[in-house]
Amino acid sequence: MFLFCLFVLVFSGARSEEGDLGYNLNIGYAIDLFANYGDLGQVTRVVSSDYEDRDDGNDGPAEPFNEKNIRIFANATSSETISNVIDDNMSLLFCDTFEELLEYYFKDFSIEGLSQPWKAFMGDWIPEEIMRTLGIEYNPASENCCFVLAKLSKSHRTVKMDNLTGQVAVKEYVKRAINDLDYNDDAKMRRFMENYGTHYINSYVTGNFIYQVFKYKRVGYNLLKAYMRKGRSKTQPDNLRFYFSSYFLQNVGDIRIASGNKTIEAWARHNLRDSQYLYSRPSLMRLYYNHVLVYKLNQLLDNGALLAMNLKTLKPIFQDRRKGDKFEEIIENDLLLWEVNA
Ligand SMILES: *[C@@H]1O[C@H](CO)[C@@H](O)[C@H](O)[C@H]1NC(C)=O
Ligand SMILES: *[C@@H]1O[C@H](CO)[C@@H](O)[C@H](O)[C@H]1NC(C)=O
Ligand SMILES: *[C@@H]1O[C@H](CO)[C@@H](O)[C@H](O)[C@H]1NC(C)=O
Ligand SMILES: *[C@@H]1O[C@H](CO)[C@@H](O)[C@H](O)[C@H]1NC(C)=O
């Protein structure tokens, strides 16, 4: 083990300068998507999981992203906007099946070559575990219908790489590694991917969001859908709450915070209670009707979660088209295979 660590240290020291290797969010840096495919949800804060406590004893702020990445481009530029305002509107996402729930949960994530990005994040997780992080009871015997995902987001940093145009300049160590490649040698291509990555971080948004999953009876689901489609009229009293009553629901999930912050989750469980008839239970609907609570939540939310991300393949770094095509072909084939099997 010791020998192995030593080897890695020396090896990475030789090929890149200090600062070219990172573990947090570095725009334009590349990751090897295959290294953690199916389990990226564990190294990024996208869903309220029980993240391992930091073992350096330092209780600093949560990091939205924790995957090894390396600098590829020599002179890439990016733009960044900072905001600190919670959305005005709660979004309600209608999911006909469990699979759609996952698809919509990850709708702001895209990975070139993958049609179902959620599988890169949670494809290896068992359904019980996925449901637990989504805050909802797992019941394989019940009908695979229907879910409403309610969420309210606060974006903090939005960072986007400027478009790559013309000849793309790469770091010297990447240039050397590309020159060493042979487009007929798949094993060498794969080793290149392990060392320099498959995809670069083209854009991302950090911040946080609060969410809750409601499992509906089909009738209630269709009624709520119809109500939302009609558009709530400004003149008549808003009746949305009616569609969140026990009569229409099969199961009400826990309220969760994407960054996994237990302090805020406890606050939400305590303060966001909705009473209807005999029941009182946590409900995000409280935020829909109460702006003071939204204001309070906005103050509480940390910025530890990843809200959106776009990953693109490193194909543009290859000037030799045959190498670029081969690189892309391997990624596409492997991803297709992995996606089918996840
Ligand atoms: C919120 O919704 C209203 C009407 O549905 C719309 O006019 C407004 O632009 C939305 N605000 C945001 C921030 O999306
Ligand atoms: C960058 O590329 C995107 C998509 O190809 C395009 O919509 C956008 O206008 C481009 N931006 C600039 C500054 O060229
Ligand atoms: C990066 O460097 C290349 C090659 O030197 C050049 O063609 C390109 O314009 C540069 N891009 C930026 C954004 O400076
Ligand atoms: C969790 O949220 C609380 C309240 O905003 C904040 O004080 C604390 O620093 C957050 N914890 C982390 C790890 O970000």
Coordinates of C-alpha atoms in Angstrom, one line a residue, residues 91 93 102-110 117 151 307:
S91 CA -41.3 23.9 -8.8
L93 CA -42.3 18.1 -11.2
L102 CA -34.8 10.2 -10.9
E103 CA -34.7 11.7 -14.4
Y104 CA -36.3 14.9 -13.3
Y105 CA -34.3 15.1 -10.1
F106 CA -31.2 15.3 -12.3
K107 CA -32.8 17.4 -15.1
D108 CA -30.2 20.2 -14.8
F109 CA -27.3 17.7 -15.2
S110 CA -26.0 16.7 -18.6
P117 CA -27.2 11.3 -16.4
K151 CA -38.5 21.9 -4.7
L307 CA -27.5 22.3 -8.6

